[in-house]
XYZ file of C-alpha atoms in Angstrom:
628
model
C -73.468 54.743 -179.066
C -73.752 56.218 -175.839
C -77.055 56.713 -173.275
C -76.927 58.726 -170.482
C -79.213 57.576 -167.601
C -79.654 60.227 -164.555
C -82.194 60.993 -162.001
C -82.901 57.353 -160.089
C -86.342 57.991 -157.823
C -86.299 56.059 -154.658
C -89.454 56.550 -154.066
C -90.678 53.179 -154.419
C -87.735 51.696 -153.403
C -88.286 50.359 -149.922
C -91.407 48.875 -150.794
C -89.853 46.674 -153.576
C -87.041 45.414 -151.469
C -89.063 44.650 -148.861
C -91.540 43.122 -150.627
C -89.275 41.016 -152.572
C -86.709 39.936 -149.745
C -83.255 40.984 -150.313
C -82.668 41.333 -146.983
C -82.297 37.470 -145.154
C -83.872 38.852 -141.977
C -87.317 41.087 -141.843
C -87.192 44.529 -142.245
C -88.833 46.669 -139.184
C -91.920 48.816 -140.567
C -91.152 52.310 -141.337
C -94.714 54.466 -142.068
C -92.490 57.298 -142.891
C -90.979 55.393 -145.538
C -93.551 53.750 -147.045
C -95.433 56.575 -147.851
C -92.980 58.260 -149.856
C -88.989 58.678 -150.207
C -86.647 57.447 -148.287
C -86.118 60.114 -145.888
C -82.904 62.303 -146.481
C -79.928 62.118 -144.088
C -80.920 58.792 -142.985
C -78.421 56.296 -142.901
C -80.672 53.326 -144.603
C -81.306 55.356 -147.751
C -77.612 54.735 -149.202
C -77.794 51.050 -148.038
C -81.434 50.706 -149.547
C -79.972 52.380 -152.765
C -77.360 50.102 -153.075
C -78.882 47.288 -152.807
C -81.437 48.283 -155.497
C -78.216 49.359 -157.976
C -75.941 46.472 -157.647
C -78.213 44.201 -159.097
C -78.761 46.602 -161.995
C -75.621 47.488 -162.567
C -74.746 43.282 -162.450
C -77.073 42.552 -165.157
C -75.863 45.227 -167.530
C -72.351 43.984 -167.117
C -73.098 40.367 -167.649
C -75.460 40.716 -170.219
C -74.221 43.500 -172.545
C -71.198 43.317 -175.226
C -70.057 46.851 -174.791
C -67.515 49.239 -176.390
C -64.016 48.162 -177.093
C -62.249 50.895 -175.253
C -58.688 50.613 -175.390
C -58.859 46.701 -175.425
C -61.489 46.275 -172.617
C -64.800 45.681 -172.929
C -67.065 48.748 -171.283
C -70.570 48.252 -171.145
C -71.698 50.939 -168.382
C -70.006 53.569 -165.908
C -71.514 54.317 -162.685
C -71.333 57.698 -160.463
C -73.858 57.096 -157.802
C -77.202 57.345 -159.761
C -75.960 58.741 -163.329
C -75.141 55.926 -165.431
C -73.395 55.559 -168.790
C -74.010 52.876 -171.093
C -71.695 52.553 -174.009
C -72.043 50.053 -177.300
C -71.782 50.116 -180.922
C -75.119 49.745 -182.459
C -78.800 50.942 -182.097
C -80.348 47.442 -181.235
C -77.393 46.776 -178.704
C -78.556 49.799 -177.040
C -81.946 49.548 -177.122
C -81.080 45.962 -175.778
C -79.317 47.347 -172.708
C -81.772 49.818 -171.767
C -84.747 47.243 -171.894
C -82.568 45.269 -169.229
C -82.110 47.829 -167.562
C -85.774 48.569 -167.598
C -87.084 45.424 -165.646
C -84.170 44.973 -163.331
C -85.116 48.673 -162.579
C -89.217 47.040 -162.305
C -87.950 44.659 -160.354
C -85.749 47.286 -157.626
C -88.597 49.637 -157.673
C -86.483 52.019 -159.354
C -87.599 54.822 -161.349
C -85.742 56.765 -164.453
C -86.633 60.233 -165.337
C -87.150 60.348 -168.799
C -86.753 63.850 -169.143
C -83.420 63.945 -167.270
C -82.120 61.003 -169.723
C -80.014 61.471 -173.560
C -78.843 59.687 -176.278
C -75.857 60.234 -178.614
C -75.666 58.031 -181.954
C -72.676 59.213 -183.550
C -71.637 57.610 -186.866
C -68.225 59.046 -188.445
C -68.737 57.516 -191.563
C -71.826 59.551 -192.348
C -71.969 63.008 -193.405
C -74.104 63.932 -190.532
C -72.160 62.372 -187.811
C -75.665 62.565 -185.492
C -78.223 60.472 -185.786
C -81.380 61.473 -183.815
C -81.900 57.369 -183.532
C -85.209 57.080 -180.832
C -84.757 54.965 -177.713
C -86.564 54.139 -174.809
C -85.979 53.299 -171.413
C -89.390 51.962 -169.278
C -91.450 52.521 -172.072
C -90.712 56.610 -172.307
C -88.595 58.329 -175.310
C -84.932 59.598 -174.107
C -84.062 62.928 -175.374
C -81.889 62.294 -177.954
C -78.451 64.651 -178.573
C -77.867 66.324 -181.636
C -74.732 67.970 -182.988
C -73.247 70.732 -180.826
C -75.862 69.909 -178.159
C -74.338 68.596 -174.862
C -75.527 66.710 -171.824
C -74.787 67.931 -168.488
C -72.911 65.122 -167.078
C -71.311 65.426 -163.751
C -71.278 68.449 -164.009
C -69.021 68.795 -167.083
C -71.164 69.116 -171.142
C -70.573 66.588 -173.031
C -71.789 65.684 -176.346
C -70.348 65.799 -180.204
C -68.230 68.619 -181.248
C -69.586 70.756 -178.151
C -66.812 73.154 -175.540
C -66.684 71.373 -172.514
C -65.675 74.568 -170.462
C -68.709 74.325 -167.608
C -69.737 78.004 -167.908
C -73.015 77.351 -166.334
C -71.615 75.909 -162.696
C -69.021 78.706 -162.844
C -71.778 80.910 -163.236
C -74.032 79.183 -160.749
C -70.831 79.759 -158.196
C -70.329 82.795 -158.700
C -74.161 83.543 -158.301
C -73.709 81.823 -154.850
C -70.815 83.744 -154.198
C -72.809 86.971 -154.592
C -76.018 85.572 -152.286
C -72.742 84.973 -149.847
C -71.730 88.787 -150.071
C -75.171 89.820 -149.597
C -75.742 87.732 -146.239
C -75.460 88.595 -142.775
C -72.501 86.471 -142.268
C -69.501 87.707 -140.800
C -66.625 88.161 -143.364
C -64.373 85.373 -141.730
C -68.078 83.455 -142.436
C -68.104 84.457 -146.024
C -64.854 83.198 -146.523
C -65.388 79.941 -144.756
C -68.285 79.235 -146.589
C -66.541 80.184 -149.903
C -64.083 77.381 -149.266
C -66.156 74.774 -148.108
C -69.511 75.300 -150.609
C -68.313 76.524 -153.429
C -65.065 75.748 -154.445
C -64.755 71.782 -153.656
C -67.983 72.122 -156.139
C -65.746 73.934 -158.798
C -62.601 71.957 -157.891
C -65.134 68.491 -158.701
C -66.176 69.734 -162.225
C -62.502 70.859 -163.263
C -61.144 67.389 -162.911
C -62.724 65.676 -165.655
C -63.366 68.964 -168.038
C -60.972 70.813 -170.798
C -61.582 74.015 -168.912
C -60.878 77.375 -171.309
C -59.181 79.720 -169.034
C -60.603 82.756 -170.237
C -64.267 81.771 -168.294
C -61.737 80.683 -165.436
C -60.174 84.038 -165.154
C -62.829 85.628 -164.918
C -64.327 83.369 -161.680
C -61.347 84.155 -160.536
C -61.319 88.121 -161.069
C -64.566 87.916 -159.119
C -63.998 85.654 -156.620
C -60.824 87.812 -155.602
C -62.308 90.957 -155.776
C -65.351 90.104 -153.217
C -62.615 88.310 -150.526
C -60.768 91.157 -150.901
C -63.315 93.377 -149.790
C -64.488 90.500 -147.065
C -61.014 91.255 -145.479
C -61.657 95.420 -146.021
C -58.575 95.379 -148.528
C -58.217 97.755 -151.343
C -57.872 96.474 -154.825
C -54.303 97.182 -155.286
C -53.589 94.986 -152.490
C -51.218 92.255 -153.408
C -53.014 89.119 -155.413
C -50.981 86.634 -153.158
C -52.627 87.534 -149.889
C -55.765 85.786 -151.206
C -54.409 82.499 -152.374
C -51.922 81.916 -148.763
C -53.140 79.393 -146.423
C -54.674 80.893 -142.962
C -51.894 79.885 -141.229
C -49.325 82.114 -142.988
C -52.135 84.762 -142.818
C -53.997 84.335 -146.147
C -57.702 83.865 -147.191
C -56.955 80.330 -147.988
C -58.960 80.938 -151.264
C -57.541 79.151 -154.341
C -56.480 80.629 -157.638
C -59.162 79.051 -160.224
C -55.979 78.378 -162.592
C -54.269 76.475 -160.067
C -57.083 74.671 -158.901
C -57.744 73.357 -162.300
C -54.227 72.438 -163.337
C -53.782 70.584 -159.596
C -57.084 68.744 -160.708
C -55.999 67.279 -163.895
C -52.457 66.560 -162.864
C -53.832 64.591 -159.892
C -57.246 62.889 -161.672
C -54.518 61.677 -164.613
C -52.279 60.495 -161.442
C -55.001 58.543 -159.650
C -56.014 56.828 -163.042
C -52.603 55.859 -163.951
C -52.846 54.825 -160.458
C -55.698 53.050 -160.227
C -56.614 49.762 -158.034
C -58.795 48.727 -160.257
C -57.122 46.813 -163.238
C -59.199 47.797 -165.981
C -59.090 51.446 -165.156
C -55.668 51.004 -165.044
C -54.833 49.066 -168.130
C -57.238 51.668 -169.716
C -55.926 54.785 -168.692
C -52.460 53.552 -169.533
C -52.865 52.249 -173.473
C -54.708 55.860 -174.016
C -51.487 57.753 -172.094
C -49.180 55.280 -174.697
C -51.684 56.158 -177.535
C -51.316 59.536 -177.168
C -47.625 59.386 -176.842
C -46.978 57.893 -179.877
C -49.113 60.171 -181.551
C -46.866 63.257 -180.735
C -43.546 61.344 -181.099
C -44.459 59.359 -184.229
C -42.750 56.144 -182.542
C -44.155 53.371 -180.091
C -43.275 54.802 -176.464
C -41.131 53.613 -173.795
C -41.880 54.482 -170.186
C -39.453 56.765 -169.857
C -40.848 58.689 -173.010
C -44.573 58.427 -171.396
C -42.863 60.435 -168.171
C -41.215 63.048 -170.428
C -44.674 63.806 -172.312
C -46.553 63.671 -169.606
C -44.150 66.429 -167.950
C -44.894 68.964 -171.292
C -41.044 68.392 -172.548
C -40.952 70.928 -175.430
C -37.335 69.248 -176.468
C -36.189 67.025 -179.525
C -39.003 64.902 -181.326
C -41.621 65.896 -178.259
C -41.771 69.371 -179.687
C -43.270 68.106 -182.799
C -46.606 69.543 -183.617
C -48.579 66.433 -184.873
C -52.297 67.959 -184.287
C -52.494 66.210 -180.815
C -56.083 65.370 -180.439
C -57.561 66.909 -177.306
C -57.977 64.716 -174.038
C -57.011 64.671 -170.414
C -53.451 63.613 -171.283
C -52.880 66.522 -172.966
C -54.416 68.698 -170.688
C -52.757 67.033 -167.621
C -49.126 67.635 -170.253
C -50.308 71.110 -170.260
C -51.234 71.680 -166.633
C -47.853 69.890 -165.984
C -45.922 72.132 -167.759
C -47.259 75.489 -166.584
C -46.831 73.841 -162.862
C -43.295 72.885 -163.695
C -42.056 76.471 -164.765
C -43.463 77.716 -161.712
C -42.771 74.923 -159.036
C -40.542 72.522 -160.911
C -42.721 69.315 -160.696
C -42.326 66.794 -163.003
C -43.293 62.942 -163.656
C -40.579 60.658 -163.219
C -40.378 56.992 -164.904
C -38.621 54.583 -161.434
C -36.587 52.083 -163.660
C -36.163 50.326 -159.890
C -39.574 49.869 -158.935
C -40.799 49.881 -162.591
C -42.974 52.495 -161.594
C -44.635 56.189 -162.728
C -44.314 59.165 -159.999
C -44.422 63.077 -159.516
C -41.656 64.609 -158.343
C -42.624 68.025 -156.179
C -40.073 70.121 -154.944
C -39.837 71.535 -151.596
C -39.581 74.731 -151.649
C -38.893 75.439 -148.349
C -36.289 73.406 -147.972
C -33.765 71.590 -150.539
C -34.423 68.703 -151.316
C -37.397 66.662 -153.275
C -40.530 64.733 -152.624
C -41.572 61.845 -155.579
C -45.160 60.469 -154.839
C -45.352 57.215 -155.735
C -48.069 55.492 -156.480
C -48.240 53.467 -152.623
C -48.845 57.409 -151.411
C -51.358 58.561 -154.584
C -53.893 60.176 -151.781
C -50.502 62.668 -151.196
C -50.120 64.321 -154.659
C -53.312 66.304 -154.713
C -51.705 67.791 -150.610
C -48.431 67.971 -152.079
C -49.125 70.765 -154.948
C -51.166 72.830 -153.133
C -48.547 73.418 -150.251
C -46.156 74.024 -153.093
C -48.401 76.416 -154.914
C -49.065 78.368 -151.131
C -45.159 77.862 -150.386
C -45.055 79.527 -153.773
C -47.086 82.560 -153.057
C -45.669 83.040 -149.648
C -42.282 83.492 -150.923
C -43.681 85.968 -153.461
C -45.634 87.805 -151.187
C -42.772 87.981 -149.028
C -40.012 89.633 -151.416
C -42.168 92.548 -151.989
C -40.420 95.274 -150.272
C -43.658 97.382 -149.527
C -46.306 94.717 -148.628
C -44.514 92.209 -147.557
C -42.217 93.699 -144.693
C -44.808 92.682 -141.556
C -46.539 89.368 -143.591
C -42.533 88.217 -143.431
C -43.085 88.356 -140.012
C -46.672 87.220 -139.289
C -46.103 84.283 -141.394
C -43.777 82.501 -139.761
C -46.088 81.015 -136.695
C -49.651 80.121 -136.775
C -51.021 81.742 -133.904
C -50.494 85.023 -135.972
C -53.113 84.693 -137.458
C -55.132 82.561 -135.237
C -58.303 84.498 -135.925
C -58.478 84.118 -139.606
C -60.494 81.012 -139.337
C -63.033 81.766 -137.131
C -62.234 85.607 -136.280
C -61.390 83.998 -132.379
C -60.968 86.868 -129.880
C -61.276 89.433 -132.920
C -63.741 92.639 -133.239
C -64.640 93.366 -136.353
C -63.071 96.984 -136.306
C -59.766 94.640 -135.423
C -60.805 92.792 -138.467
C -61.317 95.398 -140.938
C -57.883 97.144 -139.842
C -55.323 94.149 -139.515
C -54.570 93.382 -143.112
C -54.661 96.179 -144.781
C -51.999 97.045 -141.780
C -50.128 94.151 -142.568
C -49.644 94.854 -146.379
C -48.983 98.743 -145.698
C -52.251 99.836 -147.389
C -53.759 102.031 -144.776
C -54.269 105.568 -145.539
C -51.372 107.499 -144.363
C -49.717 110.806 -145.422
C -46.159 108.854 -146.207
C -47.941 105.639 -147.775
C -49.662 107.856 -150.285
C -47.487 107.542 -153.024
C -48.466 109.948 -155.685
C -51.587 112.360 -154.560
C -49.940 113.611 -151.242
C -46.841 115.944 -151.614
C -47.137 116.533 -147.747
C -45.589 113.380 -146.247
C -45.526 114.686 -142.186
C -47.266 113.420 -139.509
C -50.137 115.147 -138.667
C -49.830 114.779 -135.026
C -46.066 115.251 -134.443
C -44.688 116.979 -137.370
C -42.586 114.010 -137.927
C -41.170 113.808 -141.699
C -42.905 110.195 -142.909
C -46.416 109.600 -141.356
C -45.981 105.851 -141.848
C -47.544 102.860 -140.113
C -44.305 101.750 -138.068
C -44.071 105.825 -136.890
C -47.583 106.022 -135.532
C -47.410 102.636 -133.468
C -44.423 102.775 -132.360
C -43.060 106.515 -132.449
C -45.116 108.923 -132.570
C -45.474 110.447 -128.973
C -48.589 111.908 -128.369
C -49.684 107.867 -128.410
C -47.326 106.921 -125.721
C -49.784 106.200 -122.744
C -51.835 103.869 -125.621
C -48.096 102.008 -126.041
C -48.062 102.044 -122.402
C -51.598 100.127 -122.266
C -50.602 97.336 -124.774
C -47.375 96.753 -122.980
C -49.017 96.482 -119.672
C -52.126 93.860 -121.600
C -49.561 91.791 -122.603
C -47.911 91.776 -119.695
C -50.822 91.228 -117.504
C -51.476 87.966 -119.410
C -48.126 86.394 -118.793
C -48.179 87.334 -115.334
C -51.425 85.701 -114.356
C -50.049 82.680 -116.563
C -47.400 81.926 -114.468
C -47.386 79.393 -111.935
C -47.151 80.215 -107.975
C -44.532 77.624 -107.221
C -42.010 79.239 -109.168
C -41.226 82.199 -106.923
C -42.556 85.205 -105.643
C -42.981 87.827 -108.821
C -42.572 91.474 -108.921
C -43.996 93.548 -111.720
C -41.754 96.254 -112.587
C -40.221 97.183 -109.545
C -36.087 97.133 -109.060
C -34.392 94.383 -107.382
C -33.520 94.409 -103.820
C -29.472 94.469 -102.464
C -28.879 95.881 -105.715
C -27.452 98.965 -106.986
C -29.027 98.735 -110.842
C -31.946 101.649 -111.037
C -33.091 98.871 -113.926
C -36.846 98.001 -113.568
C -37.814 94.388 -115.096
C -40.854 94.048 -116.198
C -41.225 90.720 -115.144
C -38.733 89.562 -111.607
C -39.430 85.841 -110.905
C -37.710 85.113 -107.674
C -36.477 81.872 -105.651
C -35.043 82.934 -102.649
C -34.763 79.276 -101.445
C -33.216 78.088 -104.548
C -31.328 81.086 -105.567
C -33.198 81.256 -108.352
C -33.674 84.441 -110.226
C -35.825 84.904 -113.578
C -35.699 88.114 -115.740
C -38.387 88.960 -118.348
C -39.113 92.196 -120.401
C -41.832 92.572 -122.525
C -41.649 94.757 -125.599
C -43.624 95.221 -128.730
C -41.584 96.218 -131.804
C -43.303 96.964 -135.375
C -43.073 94.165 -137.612
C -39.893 95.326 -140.570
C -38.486 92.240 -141.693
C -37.401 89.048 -139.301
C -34.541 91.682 -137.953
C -36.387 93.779 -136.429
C -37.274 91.420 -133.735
C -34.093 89.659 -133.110
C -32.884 93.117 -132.904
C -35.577 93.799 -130.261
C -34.662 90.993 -128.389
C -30.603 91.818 -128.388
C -31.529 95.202 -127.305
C -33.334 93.667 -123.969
C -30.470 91.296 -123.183
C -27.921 93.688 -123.680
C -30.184 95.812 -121.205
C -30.428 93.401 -118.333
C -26.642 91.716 -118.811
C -24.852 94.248 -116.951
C -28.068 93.213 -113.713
C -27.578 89.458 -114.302
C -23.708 89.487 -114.081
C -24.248 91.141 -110.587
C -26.909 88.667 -109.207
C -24.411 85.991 -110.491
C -21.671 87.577 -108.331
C -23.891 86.603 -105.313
C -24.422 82.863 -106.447
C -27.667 83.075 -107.757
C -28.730 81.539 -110.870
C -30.485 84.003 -113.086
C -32.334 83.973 -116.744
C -32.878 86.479 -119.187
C -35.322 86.735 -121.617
C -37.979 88.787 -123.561
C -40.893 88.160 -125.030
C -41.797 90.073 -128.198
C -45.025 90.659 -129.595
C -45.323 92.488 -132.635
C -47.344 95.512 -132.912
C -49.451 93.937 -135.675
C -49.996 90.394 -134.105
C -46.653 88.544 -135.107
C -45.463 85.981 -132.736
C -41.940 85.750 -132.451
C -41.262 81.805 -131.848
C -38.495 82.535 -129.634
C -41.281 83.581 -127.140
C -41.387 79.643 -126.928
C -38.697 79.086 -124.422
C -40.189 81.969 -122.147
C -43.854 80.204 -121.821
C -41.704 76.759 -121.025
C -39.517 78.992 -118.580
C -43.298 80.471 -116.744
C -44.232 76.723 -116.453
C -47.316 76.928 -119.039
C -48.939 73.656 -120.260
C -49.445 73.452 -123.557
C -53.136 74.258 -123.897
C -52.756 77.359 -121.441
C -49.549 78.214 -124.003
C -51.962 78.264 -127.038
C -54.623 80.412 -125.647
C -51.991 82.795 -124.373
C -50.512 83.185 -127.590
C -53.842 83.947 -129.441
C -54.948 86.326 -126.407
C -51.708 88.601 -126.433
C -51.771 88.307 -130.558
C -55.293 89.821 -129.742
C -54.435 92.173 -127.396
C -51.399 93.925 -129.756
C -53.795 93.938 -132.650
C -56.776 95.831 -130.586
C -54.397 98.356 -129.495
C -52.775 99.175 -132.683
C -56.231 99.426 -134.494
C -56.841 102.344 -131.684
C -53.881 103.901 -131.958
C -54.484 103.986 -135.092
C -58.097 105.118 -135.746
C -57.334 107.698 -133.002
C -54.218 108.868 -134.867
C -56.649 109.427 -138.230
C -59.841 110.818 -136.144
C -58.505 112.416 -133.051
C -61.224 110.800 -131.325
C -60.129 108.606 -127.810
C -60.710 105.095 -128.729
C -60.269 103.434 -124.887
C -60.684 104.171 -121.027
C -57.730 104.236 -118.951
């Protein structure tokens, strides 16, 4: 017997508790309040609420008998203002919701009728559902029929009805199309994606048995629209969408991850649980359902192995498992494990239930325990991105530059927020970083012609019009000199006098430094070139950097001779934005602080990525795109 409660009214609330002294000092008079609800956003209306709900919630506990669930006695659950109340008869019920009735009098509180349902369910009848009448404050509750379900946190629920929330996913992705059709920016769009919509999504897949068809297709949409927020075309690898901004992604979740990280971490935090009861509760259904599929009484260890989907022995005995979240969170756990290799683990030592979660990065294993249960939830999504970087990586088309851009956050500094970014920079950057722009030798099968149109070069590729085709050189001149320009003004005075390309003096090397720090005092000499290489693969920058220290060796070795002390470095920008992190040592060697450092990284990232979008977009129109 089951009565959901939902839409609490506070508007009469701050009358009652004033008037009937809860509070041991006076209240101060509030007009505002008095003549209607408690105002939203202000801070008294959760402690005013509260107060009104615990002695509801109080009575109900002490005064009900409940459903025997699992062994404990469960008379009501609470989620803010939806209650639950559970027994096993009509009157019992009725009972309940007549004390809830005048403790509600009493509060001032107010139930919506309309918003309220009852289930009677009775398995021994023929019709299971009983359309059994109650009332709560002297109005009828809707009562639930067969098939018909309740909308309870967001999730159906009812007898024999599909708990799959199609209406929120289709409310979301509504919202997601009002979000497409705004006037927000498209780093906006995304940002309001991920914090509106999908914690709302990521809430109702916890406690739901989600079909993943529906989910799929949420998903097919949702990817198509950020795709086209970041100007990508559809063939455009999957991947990009689901990496975290910092490795250059849209930080957007896959729908089928987010609902398999959701059950595997809502069964975790029950197991979990501080609270004994939920606890003790959650544990006899997870040994219930164990024994159902193994046909034996469970030991912990066998509880870890189901949980983690084993398929082996007497656990791959088909037993017609009833449905419930420890078979969905078996499921999820499984489909995880083939991809990530997670598992639960049974700690004989500390008598204990975990998750182990690989790291993927690096060898080596992570078990959260349940002293660090706030960690799993973290723990599987940087797997599941860790995951999809690595994929997105081993493509040899697509992910040749996003190897590189990847591997330090100020790459992709403008993701978030689209910092120092025009939106022509915007639209050009990733589809330039996965190879999808429009070029004669990246058109695979409609183009037969595969030269460049400017040079008569054989492959009109990305790398060959940014970096080597020469009717662009004074553009390649420009970013050089940008980037330069930035370090230059970066560096501090008391270092030495500095020379910007310009030989050294008492020296017979026609070499010309971009970058001559000098110490005459001290002897102290510092060398730094500047170059901007296109982004193929990790090697292509250390290669870079060899080149320019191969370069200038022959010119240190003869300001050694004369007992000076000289470094030699480079700092490397890639064409499309990468930051190499061996740049690191050269903003330490300039003397930058560590807030200067971060804003000089984003504006030289900046800078490249400008430049190469006009290169480009001149290369395609034949139209000037800056001023010398």
């Amino acid at each position: 017997m089951i009565s959901f409660l939902a839409g609490c009214s506070q508007s009469a609330v701050w009358q009652e508790v004033s008037a009937y002294q809860l509070f041991p000092l006076p209240l101060p008079k509030l007009p505002d309040c008095r003549q209607g609800r408690v105002k939203q956003g202000c801070p008294l209306s959760p402690i005013v609420f509260n107060l009104a709900m615990e002695p509801l919630l109080r009575a109900i506990a002490d005064g009900a008998d409940g459903f025997d669930l699992h062994g404990e006695r469960v008379s009501i659950l609470a989620y803010a203002d939806d209650l639950v109340l559970l027994t096993d008869g009509p009157e019992r019920l009725q009972g309940m919701l007549n004390i809830i009735g005048r403790v509600a009098d009493w509060t001032g509180l107010c139930f919506n009728a309309k918003k309220c349902a009852s289930l009677h369910a009775d398995r021994s009848r023929t019709d299971s559902v009983l359309t059994t009448e109650f009332l709560i404050q002297g109005e009828s509750v809707i009562p639930l029929v067969e098939g018909q379900a309740y909308q309870h946190l967001g999730t159906p629920t009812g007898f024999r009805v599909q708990q799959t929330p199609e209406d929120t996913i289709q409310e979301i992705l509504q919202d997601t199309a009002k979000i497409d059709a705004s006037l927000l920016a498209p780093w906006q769009k995304i940002n309001a994606l991920n914090t509106f919509l999908i914690p709302r999504i990521a809430f109702v897949l916890r406690g739901s048995a989600v079909a993943k068809v529906p989910l799929n297709k949420a998903d097919n949409a949702i990817r198509q629209l950020v795709k086209k927020w970041m100007s990508l075309p559809q063939r455009a690898s999957n991947e990009f969408v689901y990496i975290a901004h910092r490795h250059g992604g849209a930080n957007v979740p896959r729908m089928g991850d987010l609902c398999d990280i959701a059950v595997v971490t809502h069964a975790f935090r029950l197991l979990t649980c501080p609270d004994a009861m939920v606890k003790n509760v959650a544990m006899t259904a997870l040994r219930a359902a164990t024994a159902k599929r193994i046909g034996r009484a469970p030991s912990d260890q066998d509880v870890a192995t189901f949980l983690s989907g084993s398929l082996d022995g007497e656990f791959a005995w088909d037993r017609s498992d009833m449905a419930s979240l420890w078979t969905r969170a078996r499921n999820a756990t499984r489909r995880l494990g083939k991809r990530l290799g997670c598992r639960w683990v049974w700690s004989e030592e500390r008598r204990e239930l975990g998750v182990l979660v690989p790291r993927i990065e690096t060898e080596g294993n992570t078990i959260v325990s349940p002293r660090a249960r706030g960690l799993l939830e973290k723990s599987l999504k940087a797997a599941v991105h860790t995951l999809y970087v690595d994929t997105l990586k081993k493509k040899t088309d697509q992910g040749k530059a996003f190897e590189v851009t990847s591997k330090w956050d100020s790459s992709n500094h403008f993701l978030p927020a689209g910092s120092f970014t025009r939106f022509a920079d915007w639209r050009f950057i990733h589809r330039a970083r996965l190879n999808c722009v429009p070029l004669n030798g990246a058109i695979r099968n409609r183009n037969p012609d595969k030269r460049c149109r400017k040079c008569g070069y054989a492959m009109e590729t990305l790398p060959h019009v940014l970096c080597s085709c020469r009717p662009h050189a004074r553009a390649w001149q420009l970013c050089h000199n940008a980037v330069q320009d930035r370090l230059v003004k970066a560096i501090v005075p008391h270092l030495g006098e500095i020379a910007v390309n310009r030989t050294i003096p008492d020296t017979d090397s026609p070499l010309r430094p971009d970058i001559v720090i000098m110490d005459e005092d001290r002897k102290k000499i510092i060398l730094i070139d500047v170059t901007i290489p296109f982004e193929n693969r990790i090697l292509a920058l250390r290669e870079a950097r060899a080149r320019k220290l191969e370069k200038y060796a022959p010119l240190a070795d003869a300001l050694r001779t004369k007992g000076c002390e000289v470094y030699t470095d480079s700092l490397i920008v890639g064409a499309l934005g990468a930051w190499d992190p061996c740049n690191e040592r050269v903003l330490r060697t300039c003397g930058l602080g560590c807030r200067y450092a971060r804003l000089m990284r984003r504006l030289m990232v900046s800078d490249t990525i400008r430049w190469s979008r006009d290169i480009y977009t001149e290369h395609i129109t034949s139209h000037r795109q800056y001023r010398v």
